[in-house]
PDB file of C-alpha atoms in Angstrom:
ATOM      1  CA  UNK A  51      56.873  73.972 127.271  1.00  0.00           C
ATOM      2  CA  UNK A  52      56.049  74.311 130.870  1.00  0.00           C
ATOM      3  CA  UNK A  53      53.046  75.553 132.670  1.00  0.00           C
ATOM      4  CA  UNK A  54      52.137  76.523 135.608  1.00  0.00           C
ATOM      5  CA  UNK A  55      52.422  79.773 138.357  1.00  0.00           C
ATOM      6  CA  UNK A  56      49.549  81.711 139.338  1.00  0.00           C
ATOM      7  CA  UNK A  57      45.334  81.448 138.657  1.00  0.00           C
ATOM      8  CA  UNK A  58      44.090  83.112 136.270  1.00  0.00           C
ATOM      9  CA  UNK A  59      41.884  85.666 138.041  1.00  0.00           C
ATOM     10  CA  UNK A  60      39.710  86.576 134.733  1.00  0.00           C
ATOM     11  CA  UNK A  61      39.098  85.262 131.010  1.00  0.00           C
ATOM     12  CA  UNK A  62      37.201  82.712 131.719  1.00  0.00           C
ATOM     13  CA  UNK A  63      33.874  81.617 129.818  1.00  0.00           C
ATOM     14  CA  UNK A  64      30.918  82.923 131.627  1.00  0.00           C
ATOM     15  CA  UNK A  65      27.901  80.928 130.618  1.00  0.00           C
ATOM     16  CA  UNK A  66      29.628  78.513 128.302  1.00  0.00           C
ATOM     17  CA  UNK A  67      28.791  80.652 124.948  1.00  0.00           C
ATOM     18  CA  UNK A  68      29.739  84.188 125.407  1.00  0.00           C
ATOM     19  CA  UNK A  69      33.514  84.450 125.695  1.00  0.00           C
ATOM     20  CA  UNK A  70      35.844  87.979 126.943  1.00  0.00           C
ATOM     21  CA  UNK A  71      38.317  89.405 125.147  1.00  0.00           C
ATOM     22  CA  UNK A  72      41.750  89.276 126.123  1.00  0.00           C
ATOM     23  CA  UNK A  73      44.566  92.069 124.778  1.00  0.00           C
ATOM     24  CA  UNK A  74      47.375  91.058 123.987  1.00  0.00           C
ATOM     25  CA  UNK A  75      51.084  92.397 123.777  1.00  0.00           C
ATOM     26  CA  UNK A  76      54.375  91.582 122.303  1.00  0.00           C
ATOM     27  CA  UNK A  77      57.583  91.667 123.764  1.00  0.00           C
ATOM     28  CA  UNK A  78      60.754  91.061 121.858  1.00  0.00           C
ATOM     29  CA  UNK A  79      63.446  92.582 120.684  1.00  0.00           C
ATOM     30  CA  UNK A  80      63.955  91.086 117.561  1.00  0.00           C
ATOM     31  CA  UNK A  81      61.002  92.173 115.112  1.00  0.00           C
ATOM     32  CA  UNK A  82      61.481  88.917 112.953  1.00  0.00           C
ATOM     33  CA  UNK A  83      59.568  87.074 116.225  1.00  0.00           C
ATOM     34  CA  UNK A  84      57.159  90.052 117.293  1.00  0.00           C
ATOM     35  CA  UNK A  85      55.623  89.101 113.421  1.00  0.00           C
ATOM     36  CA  UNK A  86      56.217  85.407 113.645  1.00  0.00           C
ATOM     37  CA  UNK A  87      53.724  86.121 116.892  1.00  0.00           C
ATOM     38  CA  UNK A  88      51.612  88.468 115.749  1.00  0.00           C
ATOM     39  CA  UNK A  89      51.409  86.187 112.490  1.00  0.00           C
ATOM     40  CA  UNK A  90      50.767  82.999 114.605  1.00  0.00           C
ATOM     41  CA  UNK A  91      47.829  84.311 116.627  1.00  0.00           C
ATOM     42  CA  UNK A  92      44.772  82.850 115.983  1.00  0.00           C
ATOM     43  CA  UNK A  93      42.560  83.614 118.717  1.00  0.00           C
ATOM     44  CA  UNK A  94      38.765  85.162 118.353  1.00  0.00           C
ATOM     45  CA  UNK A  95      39.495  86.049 121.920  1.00  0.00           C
ATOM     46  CA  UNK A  96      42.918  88.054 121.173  1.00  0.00           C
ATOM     47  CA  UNK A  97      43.322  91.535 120.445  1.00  0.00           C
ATOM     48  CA  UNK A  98      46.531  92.594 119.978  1.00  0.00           C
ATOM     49  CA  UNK A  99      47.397  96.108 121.345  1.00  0.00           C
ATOM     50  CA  UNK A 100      50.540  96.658 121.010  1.00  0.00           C
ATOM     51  CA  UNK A 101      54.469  95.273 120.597  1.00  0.00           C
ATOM     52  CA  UNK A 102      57.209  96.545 122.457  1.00  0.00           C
ATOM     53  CA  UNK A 103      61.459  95.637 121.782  1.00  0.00           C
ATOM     54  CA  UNK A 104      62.689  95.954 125.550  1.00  0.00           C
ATOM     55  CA  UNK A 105      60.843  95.784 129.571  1.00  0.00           C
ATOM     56  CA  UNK A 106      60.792  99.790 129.418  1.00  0.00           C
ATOM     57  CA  UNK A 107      59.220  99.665 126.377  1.00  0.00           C
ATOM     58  CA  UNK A 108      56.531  96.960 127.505  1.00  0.00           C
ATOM     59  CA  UNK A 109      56.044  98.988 130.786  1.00  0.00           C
ATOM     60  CA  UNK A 110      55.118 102.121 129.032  1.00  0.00           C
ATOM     61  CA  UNK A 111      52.758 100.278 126.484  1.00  0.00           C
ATOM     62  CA  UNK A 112      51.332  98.575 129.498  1.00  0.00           C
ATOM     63  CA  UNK A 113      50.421 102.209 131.283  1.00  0.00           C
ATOM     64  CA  UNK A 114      48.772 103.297 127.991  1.00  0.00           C
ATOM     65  CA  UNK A 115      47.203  99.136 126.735  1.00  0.00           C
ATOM     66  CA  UNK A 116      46.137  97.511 130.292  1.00  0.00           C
ATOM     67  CA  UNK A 117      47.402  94.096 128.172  1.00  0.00           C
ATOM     68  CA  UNK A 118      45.601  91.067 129.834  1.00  0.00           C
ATOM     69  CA  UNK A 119      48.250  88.317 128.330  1.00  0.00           C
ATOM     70  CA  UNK A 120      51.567  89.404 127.380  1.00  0.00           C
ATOM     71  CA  UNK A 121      54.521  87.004 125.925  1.00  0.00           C
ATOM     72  CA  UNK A 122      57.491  87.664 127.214  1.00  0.00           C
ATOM     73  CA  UNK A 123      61.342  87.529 125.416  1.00  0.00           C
ATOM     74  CA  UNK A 124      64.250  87.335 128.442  1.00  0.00           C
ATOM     75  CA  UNK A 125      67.489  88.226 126.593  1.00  0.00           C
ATOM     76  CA  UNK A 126      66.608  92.639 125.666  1.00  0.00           C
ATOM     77  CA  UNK A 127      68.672  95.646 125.837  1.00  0.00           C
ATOM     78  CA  UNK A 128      67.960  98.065 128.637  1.00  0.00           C
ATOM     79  CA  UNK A 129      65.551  96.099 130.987  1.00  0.00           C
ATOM     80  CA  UNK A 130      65.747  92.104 130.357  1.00  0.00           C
ATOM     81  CA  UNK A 131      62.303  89.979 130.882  1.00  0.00           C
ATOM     82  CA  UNK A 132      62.545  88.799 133.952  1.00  0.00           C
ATOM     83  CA  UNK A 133      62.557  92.020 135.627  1.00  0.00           C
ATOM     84  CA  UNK A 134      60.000  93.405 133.555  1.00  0.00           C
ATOM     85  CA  UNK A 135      57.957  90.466 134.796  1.00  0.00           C
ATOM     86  CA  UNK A 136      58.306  91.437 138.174  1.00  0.00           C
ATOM     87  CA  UNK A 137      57.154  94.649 137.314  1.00  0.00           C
ATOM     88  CA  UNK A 138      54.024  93.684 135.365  1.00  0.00           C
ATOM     89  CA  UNK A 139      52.710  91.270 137.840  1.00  0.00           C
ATOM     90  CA  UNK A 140      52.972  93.878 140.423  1.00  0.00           C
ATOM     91  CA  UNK A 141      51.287  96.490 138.698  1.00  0.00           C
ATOM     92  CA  UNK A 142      48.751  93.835 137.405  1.00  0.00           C
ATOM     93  CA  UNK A 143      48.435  90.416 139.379  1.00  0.00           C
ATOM     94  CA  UNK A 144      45.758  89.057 137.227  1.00  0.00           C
ATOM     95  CA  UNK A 145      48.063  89.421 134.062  1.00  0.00           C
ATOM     96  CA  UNK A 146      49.094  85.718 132.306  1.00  0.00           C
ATOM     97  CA  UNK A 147      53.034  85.966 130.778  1.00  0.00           C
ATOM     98  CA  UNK A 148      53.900  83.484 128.518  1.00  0.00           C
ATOM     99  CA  UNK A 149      57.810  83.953 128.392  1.00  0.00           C
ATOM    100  CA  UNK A 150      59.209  83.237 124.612  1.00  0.00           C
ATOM    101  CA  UNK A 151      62.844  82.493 125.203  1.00  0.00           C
ATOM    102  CA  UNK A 152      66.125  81.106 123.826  1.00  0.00           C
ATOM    103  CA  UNK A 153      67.460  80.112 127.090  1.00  0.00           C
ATOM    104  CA  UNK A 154      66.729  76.962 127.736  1.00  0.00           C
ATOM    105  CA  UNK A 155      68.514  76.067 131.774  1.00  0.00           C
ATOM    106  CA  UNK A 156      65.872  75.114 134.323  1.00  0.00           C
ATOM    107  CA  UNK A 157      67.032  77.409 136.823  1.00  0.00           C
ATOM    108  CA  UNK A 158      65.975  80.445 133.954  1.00  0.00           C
ATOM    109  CA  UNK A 159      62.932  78.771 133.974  1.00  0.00           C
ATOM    110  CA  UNK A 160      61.698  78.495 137.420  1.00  0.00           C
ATOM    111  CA  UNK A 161      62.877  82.123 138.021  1.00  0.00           C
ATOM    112  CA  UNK A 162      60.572  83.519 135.640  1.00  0.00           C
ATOM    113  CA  UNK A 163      57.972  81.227 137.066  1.00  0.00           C
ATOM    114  CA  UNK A 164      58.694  82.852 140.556  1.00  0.00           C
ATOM    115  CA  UNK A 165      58.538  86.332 139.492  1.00  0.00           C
ATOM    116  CA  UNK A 166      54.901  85.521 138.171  1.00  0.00           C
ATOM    117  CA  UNK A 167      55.184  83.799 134.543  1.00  0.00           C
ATOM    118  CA  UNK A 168      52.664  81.342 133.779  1.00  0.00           C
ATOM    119  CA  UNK A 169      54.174  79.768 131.165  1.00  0.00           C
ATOM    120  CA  UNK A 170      57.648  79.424 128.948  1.00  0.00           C
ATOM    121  CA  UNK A 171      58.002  77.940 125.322  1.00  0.00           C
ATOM    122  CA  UNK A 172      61.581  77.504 124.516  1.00  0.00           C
ATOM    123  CA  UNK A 173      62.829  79.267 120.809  1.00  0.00           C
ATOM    124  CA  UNK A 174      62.985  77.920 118.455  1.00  0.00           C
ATOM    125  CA  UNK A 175      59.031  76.432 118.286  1.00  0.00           C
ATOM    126  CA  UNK A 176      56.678  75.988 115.556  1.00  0.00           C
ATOM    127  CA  UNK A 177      53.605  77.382 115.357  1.00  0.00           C
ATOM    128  CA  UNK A 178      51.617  74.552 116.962  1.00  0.00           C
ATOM    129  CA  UNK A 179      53.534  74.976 119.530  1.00  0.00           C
ATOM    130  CA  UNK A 180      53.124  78.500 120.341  1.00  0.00           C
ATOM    131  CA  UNK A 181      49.283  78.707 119.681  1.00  0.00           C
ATOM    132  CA  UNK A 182      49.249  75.308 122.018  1.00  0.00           C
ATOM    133  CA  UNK A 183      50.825  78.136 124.562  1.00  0.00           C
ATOM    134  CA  UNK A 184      49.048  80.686 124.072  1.00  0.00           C
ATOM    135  CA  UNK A 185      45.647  78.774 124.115  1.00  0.00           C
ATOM    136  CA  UNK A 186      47.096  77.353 128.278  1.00  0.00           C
ATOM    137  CA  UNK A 187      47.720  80.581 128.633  1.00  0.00           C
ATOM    138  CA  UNK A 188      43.875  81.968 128.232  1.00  0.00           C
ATOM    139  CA  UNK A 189      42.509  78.942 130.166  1.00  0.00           C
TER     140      UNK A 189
ATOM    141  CA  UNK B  93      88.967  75.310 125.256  1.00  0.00           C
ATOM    142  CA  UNK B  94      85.655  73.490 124.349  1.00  0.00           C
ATOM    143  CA  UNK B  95      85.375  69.692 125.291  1.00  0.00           C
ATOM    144  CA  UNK B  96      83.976  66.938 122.578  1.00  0.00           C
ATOM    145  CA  UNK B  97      80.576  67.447 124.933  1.00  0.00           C
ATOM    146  CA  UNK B  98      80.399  71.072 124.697  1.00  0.00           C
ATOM    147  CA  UNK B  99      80.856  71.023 121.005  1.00  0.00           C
ATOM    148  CA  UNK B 100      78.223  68.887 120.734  1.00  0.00           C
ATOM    149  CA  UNK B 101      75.959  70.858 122.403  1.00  0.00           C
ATOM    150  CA  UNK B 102      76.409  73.614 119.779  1.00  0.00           C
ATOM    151  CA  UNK B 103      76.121  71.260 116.542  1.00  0.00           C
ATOM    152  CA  UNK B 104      72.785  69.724 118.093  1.00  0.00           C
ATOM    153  CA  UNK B 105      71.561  73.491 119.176  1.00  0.00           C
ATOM    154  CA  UNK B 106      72.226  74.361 115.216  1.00  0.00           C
ATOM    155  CA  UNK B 107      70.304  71.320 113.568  1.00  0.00           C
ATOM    156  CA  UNK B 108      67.329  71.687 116.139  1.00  0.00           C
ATOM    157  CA  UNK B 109      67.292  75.439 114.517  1.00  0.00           C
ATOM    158  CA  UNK B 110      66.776  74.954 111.097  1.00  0.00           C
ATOM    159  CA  UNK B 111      64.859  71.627 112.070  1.00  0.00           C
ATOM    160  CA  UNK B 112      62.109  73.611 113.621  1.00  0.00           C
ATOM    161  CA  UNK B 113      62.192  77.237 112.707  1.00  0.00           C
ATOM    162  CA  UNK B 114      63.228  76.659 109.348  1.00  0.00           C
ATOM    163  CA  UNK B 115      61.285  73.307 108.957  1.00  0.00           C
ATOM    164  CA  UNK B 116      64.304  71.621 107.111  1.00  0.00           C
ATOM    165  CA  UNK B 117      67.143  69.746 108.578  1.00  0.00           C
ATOM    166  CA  UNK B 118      70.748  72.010 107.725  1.00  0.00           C
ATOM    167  CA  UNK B 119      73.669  68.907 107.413  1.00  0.00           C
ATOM    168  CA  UNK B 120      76.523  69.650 109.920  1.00  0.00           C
ATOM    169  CA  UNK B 121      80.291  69.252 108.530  1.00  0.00           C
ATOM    170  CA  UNK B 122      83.029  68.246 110.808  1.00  0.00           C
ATOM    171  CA  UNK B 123      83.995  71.194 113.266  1.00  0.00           C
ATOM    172  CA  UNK B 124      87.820  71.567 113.270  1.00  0.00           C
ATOM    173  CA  UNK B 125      90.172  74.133 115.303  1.00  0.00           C
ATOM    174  CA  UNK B 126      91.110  77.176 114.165  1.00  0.00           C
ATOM    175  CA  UNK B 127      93.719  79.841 115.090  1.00  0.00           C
ATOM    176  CA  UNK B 128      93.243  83.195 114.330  1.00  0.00           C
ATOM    177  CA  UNK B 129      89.597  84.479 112.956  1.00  0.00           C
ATOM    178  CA  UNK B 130      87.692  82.847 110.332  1.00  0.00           C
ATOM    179  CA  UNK B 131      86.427  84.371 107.198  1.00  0.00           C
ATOM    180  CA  UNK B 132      83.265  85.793 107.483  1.00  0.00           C
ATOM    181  CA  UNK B 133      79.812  86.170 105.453  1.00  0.00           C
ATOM    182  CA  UNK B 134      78.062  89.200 104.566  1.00  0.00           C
ATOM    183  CA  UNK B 135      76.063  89.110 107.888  1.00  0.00           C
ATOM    184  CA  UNK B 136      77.495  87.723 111.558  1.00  0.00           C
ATOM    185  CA  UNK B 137      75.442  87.851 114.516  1.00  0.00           C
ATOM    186  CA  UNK B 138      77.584  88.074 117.903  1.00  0.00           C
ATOM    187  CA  UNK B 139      76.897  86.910 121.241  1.00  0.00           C
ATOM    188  CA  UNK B 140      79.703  88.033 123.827  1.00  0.00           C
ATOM    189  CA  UNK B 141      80.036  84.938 126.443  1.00  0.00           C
ATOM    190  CA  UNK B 142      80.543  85.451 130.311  1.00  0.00           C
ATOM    191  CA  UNK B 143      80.291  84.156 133.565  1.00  0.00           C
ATOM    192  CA  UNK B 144      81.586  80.487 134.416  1.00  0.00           C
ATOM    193  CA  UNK B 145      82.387  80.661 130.680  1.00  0.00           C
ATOM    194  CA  UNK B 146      83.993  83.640 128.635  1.00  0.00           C
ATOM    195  CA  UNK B 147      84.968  84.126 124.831  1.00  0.00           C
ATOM    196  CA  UNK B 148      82.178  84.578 122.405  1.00  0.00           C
ATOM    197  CA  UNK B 149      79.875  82.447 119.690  1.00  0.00           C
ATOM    198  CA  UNK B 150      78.725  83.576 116.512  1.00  0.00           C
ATOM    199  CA  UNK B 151      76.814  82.863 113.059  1.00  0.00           C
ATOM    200  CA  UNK B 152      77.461  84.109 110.232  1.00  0.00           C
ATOM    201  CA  UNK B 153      75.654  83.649 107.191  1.00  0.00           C
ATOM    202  CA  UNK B 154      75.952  84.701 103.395  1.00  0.00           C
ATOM    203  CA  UNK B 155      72.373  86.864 102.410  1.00  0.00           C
ATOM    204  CA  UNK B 156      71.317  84.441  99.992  1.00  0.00           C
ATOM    205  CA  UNK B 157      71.061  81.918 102.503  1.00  0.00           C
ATOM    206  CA  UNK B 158      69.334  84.496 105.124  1.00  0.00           C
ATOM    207  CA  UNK B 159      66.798  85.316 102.503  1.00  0.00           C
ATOM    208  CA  UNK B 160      65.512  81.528 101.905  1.00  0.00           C
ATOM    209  CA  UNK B 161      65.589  80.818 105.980  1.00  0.00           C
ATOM    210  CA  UNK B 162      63.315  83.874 106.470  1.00  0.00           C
ATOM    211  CA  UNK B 163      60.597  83.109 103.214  1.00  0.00           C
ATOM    212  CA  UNK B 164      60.487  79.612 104.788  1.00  0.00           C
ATOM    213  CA  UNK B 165      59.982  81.458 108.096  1.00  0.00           C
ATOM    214  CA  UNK B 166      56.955  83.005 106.577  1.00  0.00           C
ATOM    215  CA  UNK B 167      58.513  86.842 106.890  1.00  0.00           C
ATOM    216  CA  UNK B 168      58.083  89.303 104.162  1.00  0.00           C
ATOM    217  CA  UNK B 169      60.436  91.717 104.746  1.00  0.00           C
ATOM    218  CA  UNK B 170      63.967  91.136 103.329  1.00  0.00           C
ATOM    219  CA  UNK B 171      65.430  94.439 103.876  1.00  0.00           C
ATOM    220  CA  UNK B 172      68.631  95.051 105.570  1.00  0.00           C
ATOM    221  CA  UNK B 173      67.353  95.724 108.832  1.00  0.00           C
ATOM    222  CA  UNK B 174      65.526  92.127 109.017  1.00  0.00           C
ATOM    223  CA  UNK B 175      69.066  89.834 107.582  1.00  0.00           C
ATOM    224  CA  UNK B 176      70.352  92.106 110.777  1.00  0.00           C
ATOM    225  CA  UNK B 177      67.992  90.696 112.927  1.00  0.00           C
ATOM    226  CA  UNK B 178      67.553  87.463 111.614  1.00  0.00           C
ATOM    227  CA  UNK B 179      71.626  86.632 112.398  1.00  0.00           C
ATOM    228  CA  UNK B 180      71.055  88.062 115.908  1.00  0.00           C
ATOM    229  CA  UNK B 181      68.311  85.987 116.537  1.00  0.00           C
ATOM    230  CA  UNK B 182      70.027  82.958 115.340  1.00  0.00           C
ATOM    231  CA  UNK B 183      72.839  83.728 117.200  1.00  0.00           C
ATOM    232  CA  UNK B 184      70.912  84.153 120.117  1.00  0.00           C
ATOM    233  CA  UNK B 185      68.791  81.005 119.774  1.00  0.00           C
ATOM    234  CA  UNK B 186      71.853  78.392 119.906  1.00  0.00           C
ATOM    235  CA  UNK B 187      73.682  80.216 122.458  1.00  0.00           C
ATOM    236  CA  UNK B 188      70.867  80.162 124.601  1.00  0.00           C
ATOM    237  CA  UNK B 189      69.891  77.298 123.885  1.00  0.00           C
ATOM    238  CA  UNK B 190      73.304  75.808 125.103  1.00  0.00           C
ATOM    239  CA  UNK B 191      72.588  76.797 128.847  1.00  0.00           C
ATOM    240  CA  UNK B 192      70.182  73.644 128.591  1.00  0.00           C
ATOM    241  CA  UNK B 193      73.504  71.871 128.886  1.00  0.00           C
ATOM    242  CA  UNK B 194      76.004  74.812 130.587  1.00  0.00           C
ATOM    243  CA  UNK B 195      73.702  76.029 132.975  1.00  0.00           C
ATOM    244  CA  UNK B 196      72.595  79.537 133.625  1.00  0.00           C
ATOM    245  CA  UNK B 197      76.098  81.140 134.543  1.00  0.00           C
ATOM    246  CA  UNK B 198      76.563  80.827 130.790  1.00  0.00           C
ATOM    247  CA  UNK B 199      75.601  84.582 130.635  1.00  0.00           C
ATOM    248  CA  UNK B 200      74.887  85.436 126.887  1.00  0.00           C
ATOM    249  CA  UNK B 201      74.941  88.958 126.068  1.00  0.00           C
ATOM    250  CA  UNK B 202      72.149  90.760 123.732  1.00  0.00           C
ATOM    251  CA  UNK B 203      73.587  90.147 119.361  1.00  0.00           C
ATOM    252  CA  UNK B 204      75.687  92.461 118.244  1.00  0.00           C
ATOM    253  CA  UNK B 205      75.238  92.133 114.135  1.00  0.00           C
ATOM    254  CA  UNK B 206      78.371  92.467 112.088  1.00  0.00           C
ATOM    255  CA  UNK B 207      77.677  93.373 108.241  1.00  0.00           C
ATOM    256  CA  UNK B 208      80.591  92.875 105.920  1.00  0.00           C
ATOM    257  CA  UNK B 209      83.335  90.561 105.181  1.00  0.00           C
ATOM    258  CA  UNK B 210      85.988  91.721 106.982  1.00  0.00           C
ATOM    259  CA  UNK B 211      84.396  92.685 110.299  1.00  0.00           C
ATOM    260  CA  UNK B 212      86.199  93.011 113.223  1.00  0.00           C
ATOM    261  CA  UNK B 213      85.041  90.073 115.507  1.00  0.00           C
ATOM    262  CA  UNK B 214      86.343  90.308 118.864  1.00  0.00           C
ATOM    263  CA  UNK B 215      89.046  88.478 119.968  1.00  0.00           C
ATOM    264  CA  UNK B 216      90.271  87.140 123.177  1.00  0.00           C
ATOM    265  CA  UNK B 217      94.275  86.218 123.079  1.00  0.00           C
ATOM    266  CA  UNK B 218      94.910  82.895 123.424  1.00  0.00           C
ATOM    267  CA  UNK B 219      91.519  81.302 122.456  1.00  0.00           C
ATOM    268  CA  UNK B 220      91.073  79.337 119.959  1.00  0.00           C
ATOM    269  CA  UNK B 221      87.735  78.665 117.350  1.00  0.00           C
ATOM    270  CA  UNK B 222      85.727  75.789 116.868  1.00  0.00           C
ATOM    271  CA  UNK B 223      84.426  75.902 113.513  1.00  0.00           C
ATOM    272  CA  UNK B 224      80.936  74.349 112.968  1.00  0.00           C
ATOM    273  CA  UNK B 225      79.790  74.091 109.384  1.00  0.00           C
ATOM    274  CA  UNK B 226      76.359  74.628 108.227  1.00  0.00           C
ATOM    275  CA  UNK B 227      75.473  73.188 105.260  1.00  0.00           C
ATOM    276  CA  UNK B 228      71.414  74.044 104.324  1.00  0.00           C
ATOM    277  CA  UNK B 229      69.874  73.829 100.830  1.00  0.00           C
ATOM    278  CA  UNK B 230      72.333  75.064  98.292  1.00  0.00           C
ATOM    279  CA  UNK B 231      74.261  77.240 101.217  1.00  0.00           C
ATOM    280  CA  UNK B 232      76.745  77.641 103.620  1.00  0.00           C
ATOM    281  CA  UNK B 233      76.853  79.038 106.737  1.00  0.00           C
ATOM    282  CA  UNK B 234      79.435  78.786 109.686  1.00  0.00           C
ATOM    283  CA  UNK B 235      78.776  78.730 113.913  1.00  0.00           C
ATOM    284  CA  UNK B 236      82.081  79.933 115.471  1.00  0.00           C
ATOM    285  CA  UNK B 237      82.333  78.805 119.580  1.00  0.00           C
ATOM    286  CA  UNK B 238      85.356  80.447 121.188  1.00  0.00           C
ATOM    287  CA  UNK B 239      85.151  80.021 124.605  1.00  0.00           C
ATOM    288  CA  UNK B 240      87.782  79.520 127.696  1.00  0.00           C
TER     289      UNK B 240
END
C-alpha cells in the first residue's frame, strides 16, 4: 500500500467531535470488486453515491455526484484509470483517489501518484487492508 | 519462451490469489510444456499480452470451483454474468500482478471471458504453453502463460 500525493484540502474534523461527510464512488469494471467495496466500507463518514465500470462512466457520475473520495481500478475498457485521474483532479483538486489495482510495477505506481492519486492498494487485498486505505485516505 | 524465473512469477502471483482473496492457500502442481492448446473449463478468462512481451495468459476454471471462491469471497450472486467476471478478474489479478517482476511494458489487455469447453483461445504460431496447475479444495483449475 503506498501513500502519499497531494493535501487533503477538506474532511477534516472541525472541533474534534463533529465530523463531514465524505461521498464516495466506485470505479471498476468488474462488479465482483465494486461489491467487495461497497461491502467493505465501514465508514460513518462515507456515503456512497454512486459506482461506475469505466473513466467515462466515472466522469459522468462525477458531473451529476461531486464524489469527495473516489477508488480508482487502472486496467477498464474505453478510458483506463490513469487518465480518468487526470481528469478528476482537474475538474476537482481537492478530490482523494485511492487507486485499486492489479498491476503491481512501481513505475504504474508513481504515475498514478503524479497524475494526482493519493493512494494505491495492490489486488488482491483483504478487507483490513482496504478499510486501512480508505481510512489514510479521509485523513 | 518463459524462463524458470518468469514461471515463477506466475505460480507465486496464483498462490498469493487464493491466499488473500480467497483466504485459503490453492496447492500448485508442477507446470510442464505444452504444444498445441490445452483443454479448457467451463469458464476461461483471457488476458492478450503485449509490449516487451507478447502471447497471452489465461485461467480457466470449472463453475463448481468459481462458485466456492466467490461464497468465500463473501458475493451473493452466482449467476452467469458474475463466474464471467470472476475469471476475468482472476485473470487480470496474476497478470498484473506479474509486472511487479516484468515491469510495466508488460501491457495486459482488459479479460476477454471464454464460456465453454471448446473455446477458441487465441493462438500465436510457434509459442508454446506453460501449464500451471491449480489445485484448491476439492478442485482444479489451470493458469496457461504463453508468451514470446
Amino acid at each position: 500500500m503506498i501513500f502519499g500525493g497531494r493535501q487533503p484540502t477538506n474532511g477534516k474534523a472541525t472541533n474534534g467531535k463533529a465530523r463531514r461527510s465524505f461521498k464516495l464512488m466506485i470505479v471498476d469494471d468488474s462488479n465482483i470488486m465494486r461489491r467487495r467495496i461497497e461491502r467493505s466500507q465501514q465508514f460513518e463518514e462515507l456515503e456512497l453515491v454512486g459506482t461506475a465500470g469505466n473513466g467515462i462512466e466515472a466522469l459522468e457520475l462525477f458531473k451529476k455526484t461531486d464524489p469527495d473520495v473516489v477508488t480508482m481500478d487502472l486496467t477498464m475498457p474505453r478510458m483506463d484509470g490513469i487518465e480518468c485521474i487526470g481528469r478528476l483532479v482537474a475538474l476537482k483538486p481537492s478530490i482523494r483517489i485511492l487507486v485499486i489495482s492489479a498491476l503491481a510495477d512501481k513505475a504504474t505506481a508513481v504515475e498514478a501518484m503524479e497524475k494526482g492519486a493519493n493512494g494505491f492498494l495492490n489486488k488482491p487485498f483483504t478487507d483490513r487492508q482496504l478499510n486501512e486505505a480508505i481510512a489514510e485516505l479521509m485523513r | 519462451m518463459l524462463y524458470e524465473q518468469e514461471l515463477k512469477t506466475f505460480v507465486e502471483g496464483t498462490t498469493n490469489f487464493f491466499e488473500v482473496a480467497a483466504q485459503q492457500p490453492a496447492t500448485i502442481g508442477s507446470p510442464y510444456l505444452m504444444e498445441g492448446t490445452p483443454a479448457v473449463h467451463e469458464y476461461t478468462g483471457v488476458i492478450n499480452i503485449s509490449g516487451k512481451r507478447e502471447g497471452v495468459v489465461y485461467f480457466t476454471a470449472p463453475k463448481a470451483m468459481l462458485t466456492v471462491l466467490l461464497m468465500k469471497m463473501q458475493e451473493h450472486d452466482f449467476s452467469h454474468e458474475t463466474m464471467r467476471d470472476l475469471v476475468g478478474e482472476v485473470a487480470n489479478t496474476i497478470s498484473g500482478n506479474a509486472r511487479r517482476d516484468f515491469g510495466r511494458d508488460f501491457v495486459i489487455s482488459v479479460p476477454s471471458v471464454l464460456t465453454n469447453e471448446k473455446p477458441e483461445i487465441p493462438k500465436r504460431p510457434g509459442l508454446r504453453s506453460f501449464i500451471i496447475p491449480i489445485n484448491w479444495r476439492s478442485h482444479s483449475a489451470k493458469l496457461v502463460v504463453s508468451l514470446s
